[in-house]
């Protein structure tokens, strides 16, 4: 939970500008269509002072709050808007609602998520939600929401799971730090006659003992041993730990795991598999990035994707240091500044010796890493240029609900712009090759000096101007891995020549990692190709990146290796034009 009691968070407060208020209204209207125009004006009045508060929560999450009359109304996390309990007390029907028992509330406040066994199913069934959809939690006999979160699974999956497992991932509750940021008022009493006669999972009211049993199953505590919590929460943690020990023997334990826990287990499996079947002693020291890319990814079972960012470790370095400290399986060392390598593996470790390789990922023979070019197993990534909707051109995309920040293919941009022109009848009557500029196109695409000069644009000019006003992005897809989307231009592989000493030249190659190339393998391949020595050097200010340095002006040989052997397109290589020209020396 983001705002758990007993944890501090930093605050930066400032007044909202009129443009921010306007954009917020539009975002709220899109996120919560049930709000009428009058209700939006009531929430964000033109003449009232709306404050924008930047919060850095205890887990490091950057959160934006929108505060009116000293009460936070909405918070924005990862570009998604969520209402606070203060707002939901005014509009209790704004979100789909899950109802639970009053004793569960204290455990939600303590940082737990809502589990499905504790959900009270009304006579008309559960609300219709999708996985990740925003929803609220209420207690029996009161429609006033006491928690806000996201659905862990869809409604259909809840039924398929037999109402077992995680139901709502809680982000904010009554009595947490976000609530304490406001006037600290209590939930209003909003009677809910339908839930008064209902028991857990739709049954009629049960005995007190059975209710308590469902309450214990309904939450899963995510405690931190270092944080200070009240005696009441500590008592709840102990009860939950006892319950979890009993559940470990249950066959349905897998269903209770969070996506993060599942990814942690997959990461550990691939790590052990790679050490047992892929890595050879002769390869050490081995760059940690190479170990992940060339060994761990290939050990991932078919039908699954290894994504370290979805694990609890978030970063490879943190995972490997945990393996070193907790299991003594490997020893990690920084051989060059900012670049870590695996320098030792304990193949006699009991954890590694007892590991059984899964049948669907049987060990393959590991090719000898002697540096020969034929040994390099590499598939070039697929790189696609994309465009992000900017604030400047957003009005062109509103009709198709593509707001600022939406990532689009160039063909999608052309299609949307074409549809906009046809819908607004802007094709010039005298010449179909031209488009008439209306006020929206004028504001989006023309410079101020062109307002009075340009009345029409050719189709190609219209498309190029639209793309030019958007934020360029790129998508890079490595075989068997999740696509990566980043803003800006992709860094090309840079080849340059530098002088060393009085009359010596060296060739420098950097950004190989961007394209999934292992600098060590490229360096060895170049050594064999040109019969010259090479070294790896860290790049100042660039973590986990190194440059390859090889004696002499080898630009031509490097470009041939990258283009012919590794199939890197020429447009992603910078510096080929600096290769020495052929001809006789004078």
JSON list of N, CA and C in Angstrom, two decimals, residues 420-421 426-428 434-446 450-451 453-458 461-462 465:
[
{"chain": "A", "resi": 420, "resn": "UNK", "atom": "N", "xyz": [-9.78, 12.36, -39.74]},
{"chain": "A", "resi": 420, "resn": "UNK", "atom": "CA", "xyz": [-10.14, 13.69, -39.23]},
{"chain": "A", "resi": 420, "resn": "UNK", "atom": "C", "xyz": [-10.44, 14.65, -40.38]},
{"chain": "A", "resi": 421, "resn": "UNK", "atom": "N", "xyz": [-9.59, 14.61, -41.42]},
{"chain": "A", "resi": 421, "resn": "UNK", "atom": "CA", "xyz": [-9.79, 15.50, -42.57]},
{"chain": "A", "resi": 421, "resn": "UNK", "atom": "C", "xyz": [-11.10, 15.19, -43.28]},
{"chain": "A", "resi": 426, "resn": "UNK", "atom": "N", "xyz": [-12.44, 18.62, -45.09]},
{"chain": "A", "resi": 426, "resn": "UNK", "atom": "CA", "xyz": [-11.37, 19.59, -45.32]},
{"chain": "A", "resi": 426, "resn": "UNK", "atom": "C", "xyz": [-10.61, 19.35, -46.62]},
{"chain": "A", "resi": 427, "resn": "UNK", "atom": "N", "xyz": [-10.97, 18.32, -47.37]},
{"chain": "A", "resi": 427, "resn": "UNK", "atom": "CA", "xyz": [-10.31, 18.09, -48.66]},
{"chain": "A", "resi": 427, "resn": "UNK", "atom": "C", "xyz": [-10.71, 19.22, -49.61]},
{"chain": "A", "resi": 428, "resn": "UNK", "atom": "N", "xyz": [-9.69, 19.86, -50.21]},
{"chain": "A", "resi": 428, "resn": "UNK", "atom": "CA", "xyz": [-9.94, 21.01, -51.10]},
{"chain": "A", "resi": 428, "resn": "UNK", "atom": "C", "xyz": [-10.81, 20.58, -52.27]},
{"chain": "A", "resi": 434, "resn": "UNK", "atom": "N", "xyz": [-4.84, 18.56, -51.93]},
{"chain": "A", "resi": 434, "resn": "UNK", "atom": "CA", "xyz": [-4.62, 19.55, -50.89]},
{"chain": "A", "resi": 434, "resn": "UNK", "atom": "C", "xyz": [-5.67, 19.44, -49.79]},
{"chain": "A", "resi": 435, "resn": "UNK", "atom": "N", "xyz": [-5.30, 19.86, -48.60]},
{"chain": "A", "resi": 435, "resn": "UNK", "atom": "CA", "xyz": [-6.20, 19.85, -47.44]},
{"chain": "A", "resi": 435, "resn": "UNK", "atom": "C", "xyz": [-6.34, 21.29, -46.94]},
{"chain": "A", "resi": 436, "resn": "UNK", "atom": "N", "xyz": [-7.58, 21.73, -46.74]},
{"chain": "A", "resi": 436, "resn": "UNK", "atom": "CA", "xyz": [-7.83, 23.07, -46.22]},
{"chain": "A", "resi": 436, "resn": "UNK", "atom": "C", "xyz": [-7.50, 23.12, -44.73]},
{"chain": "A", "resi": 437, "resn": "UNK", "atom": "N", "xyz": [-6.83, 24.18, -44.31]},
{"chain": "A", "resi": 437, "resn": "UNK", "atom": "CA", "xyz": [-6.42, 24.33, -42.91]},
{"chain": "A", "resi": 437, "resn": "UNK", "atom": "C", "xyz": [-7.55, 24.99, -42.12]},
{"chain": "A", "resi": 438, "resn": "UNK", "atom": "N", "xyz": [-8.09, 24.25, -41.15]},
{"chain": "A", "resi": 438, "resn": "UNK", "atom": "CA", "xyz": [-9.10, 24.82, -40.25]},
{"chain": "A", "resi": 438, "resn": "UNK", "atom": "C", "xyz": [-8.40, 25.31, -38.97]},
{"chain": "A", "resi": 439, "resn": "UNK", "atom": "N", "xyz": [-9.10, 25.96, -38.06]},
{"chain": "A", "resi": 439, "resn": "UNK", "atom": "CA", "xyz": [-8.44, 26.50, -36.85]},
{"chain": "A", "resi": 439, "resn": "UNK", "atom": "C", "xyz": [-7.66, 25.45, -36.04]},
{"chain": "A", "resi": 440, "resn": "UNK", "atom": "N", "xyz": [-8.21, 24.23, -35.95]},
{"chain": "A", "resi": 440, "resn": "UNK", "atom": "CA", "xyz": [-7.51, 23.19, -35.18]},
{"chain": "A", "resi": 440, "resn": "UNK", "atom": "C", "xyz": [-6.18, 22.80, -35.84]},
{"chain": "A", "resi": 441, "resn": "UNK", "atom": "N", "xyz": [-6.20, 22.57, -37.15]},
{"chain": "A", "resi": 441, "resn": "UNK", "atom": "CA", "xyz": [-4.97, 22.24, -37.87]},
{"chain": "A", "resi": 441, "resn": "UNK", "atom": "C", "xyz": [-3.98, 23.39, -37.79]},
{"chain": "A", "resi": 442, "resn": "UNK", "atom": "N", "xyz": [-4.50, 24.61, -37.84]},
{"chain": "A", "resi": 442, "resn": "UNK", "atom": "CA", "xyz": [-3.65, 25.80, -37.76]},
{"chain": "A", "resi": 442, "resn": "UNK", "atom": "C", "xyz": [-2.89, 25.83, -36.43]},
{"chain": "A", "resi": 443, "resn": "UNK", "atom": "N", "xyz": [-3.62, 25.61, -35.34]},
{"chain": "A", "resi": 443, "resn": "UNK", "atom": "CA", "xyz": [-2.98, 25.64, -34.02]},
{"chain": "A", "resi": 443, "resn": "UNK", "atom": "C", "xyz": [-2.00, 24.49, -33.82]},
{"chain": "A", "resi": 444, "resn": "UNK", "atom": "N", "xyz": [-2.35, 23.33, -34.39]},
{"chain": "A", "resi": 444, "resn": "UNK", "atom": "CA", "xyz": [-1.54, 22.14, -34.16]},
{"chain": "A", "resi": 444, "resn": "UNK", "atom": "C", "xyz": [-0.27, 22.08, -35.02]},
{"chain": "A", "resi": 445, "resn": "UNK", "atom": "N", "xyz": [-0.37, 22.56, -36.27]},
{"chain": "A", "resi": 445, "resn": "UNK", "atom": "CA", "xyz": [0.70, 22.28, -37.24]},
{"chain": "A", "resi": 445, "resn": "UNK", "atom": "C", "xyz": [1.46, 23.49, -37.74]},
{"chain": "A", "resi": 446, "resn": "UNK", "atom": "N", "xyz": [0.88, 24.67, -37.68]},
{"chain": "A", "resi": 446, "resn": "UNK", "atom": "CA", "xyz": [1.53, 25.85, -38.25]},
{"chain": "A", "resi": 446, "resn": "UNK", "atom": "C", "xyz": [2.26, 26.66, -37.20]},
{"chain": "A", "resi": 450, "resn": "UNK", "atom": "N", "xyz": [3.19, 31.58, -39.97]},
{"chain": "A", "resi": 450, "resn": "UNK", "atom": "CA", "xyz": [2.52, 30.98, -41.13]},
{"chain": "A", "resi": 450, "resn": "UNK", "atom": "C", "xyz": [1.00, 31.12, -41.06]},
{"chain": "A", "resi": 451, "resn": "UNK", "atom": "N", "xyz": [0.48, 31.64, -39.94]},
{"chain": "A", "resi": 451, "resn": "UNK", "atom": "CA", "xyz": [-0.97, 31.70, -39.76]},
{"chain": "A", "resi": 451, "resn": "UNK", "atom": "C", "xyz": [-1.68, 32.41, -40.91]},
{"chain": "A", "resi": 453, "resn": "UNK", "atom": "N", "xyz": [-0.33, 33.07, -43.92]},
{"chain": "A", "resi": 453, "resn": "UNK", "atom": "CA", "xyz": [0.23, 32.76, -45.24]},
{"chain": "A", "resi": 453, "resn": "UNK", "atom": "C", "xyz": [-0.28, 31.45, -45.82]},
{"chain": "A", "resi": 454, "resn": "UNK", "atom": "N", "xyz": [-0.49, 30.44, -44.98]},
{"chain": "A", "resi": 454, "resn": "UNK", "atom": "CA", "xyz": [-0.84, 29.10, -45.48]},
{"chain": "A", "resi": 454, "resn": "UNK", "atom": "C", "xyz": [-2.32, 28.81, -45.26]},
{"chain": "A", "resi": 455, "resn": "UNK", "atom": "N", "xyz": [-3.02, 28.50, -46.32]},
{"chain": "A", "resi": 455, "resn": "UNK", "atom": "CA", "xyz": [-4.43, 28.13, -46.24]},
{"chain": "A", "resi": 455, "resn": "UNK", "atom": "C", "xyz": [-4.66, 26.66, -46.56]},
{"chain": "A", "resi": 456, "resn": "UNK", "atom": "N", "xyz": [-3.72, 26.06, -47.32]},
{"chain": "A", "resi": 456, "resn": "UNK", "atom": "CA", "xyz": [-3.83, 24.64, -47.68]},
{"chain": "A", "resi": 456, "resn": "UNK", "atom": "C", "xyz": [-2.47, 23.97, -47.55]},
{"chain": "A", "resi": 457, "resn": "UNK", "atom": "N", "xyz": [-2.50, 22.65, -47.34]},
{"chain": "A", "resi": 457, "resn": "UNK", "atom": "CA", "xyz": [-1.29, 21.85, -47.30]},
{"chain": "A", "resi": 457, "resn": "UNK", "atom": "C", "xyz": [-1.47, 20.60, -48.15]},
{"chain": "A", "resi": 458, "resn": "UNK", "atom": "N", "xyz": [-0.39, 20.15, -48.79]},
{"chain": "A", "resi": 458, "resn": "UNK", "atom": "CA", "xyz": [-0.44, 18.86, -49.48]},
{"chain": "A", "resi": 458, "resn": "UNK", "atom": "C", "xyz": [-0.55, 17.75, -48.44]},
{"chain": "A", "resi": 461, "resn": "UNK", "atom": "N", "xyz": [2.76, 16.84, -46.87]},
{"chain": "A", "resi": 461, "resn": "UNK", "atom": "CA", "xyz": [3.21, 17.89, -45.95]},
{"chain": "A", "resi": 461, "resn": "UNK", "atom": "C", "xyz": [2.40, 17.84, -44.65]},
{"chain": "A", "resi": 462, "resn": "UNK", "atom": "N", "xyz": [1.11, 17.54, -44.77]},
{"chain": "A", "resi": 462, "resn": "UNK", "atom": "CA", "xyz": [0.24, 17.44, -43.59]},
{"chain": "A", "resi": 462, "resn": "UNK", "atom": "C", "xyz": [0.72, 16.31, -42.67]},
{"chain": "A", "resi": 465, "resn": "UNK", "atom": "N", "xyz": [4.25, 17.15, -41.12]},
{"chain": "A", "resi": 465, "resn": "UNK", "atom": "CA", "xyz": [4.15, 18.16, -40.07]},
{"chain": "A", "resi": 465, "resn": "UNK", "atom": "C", "xyz": [3.55, 17.54, -38.79]}
]
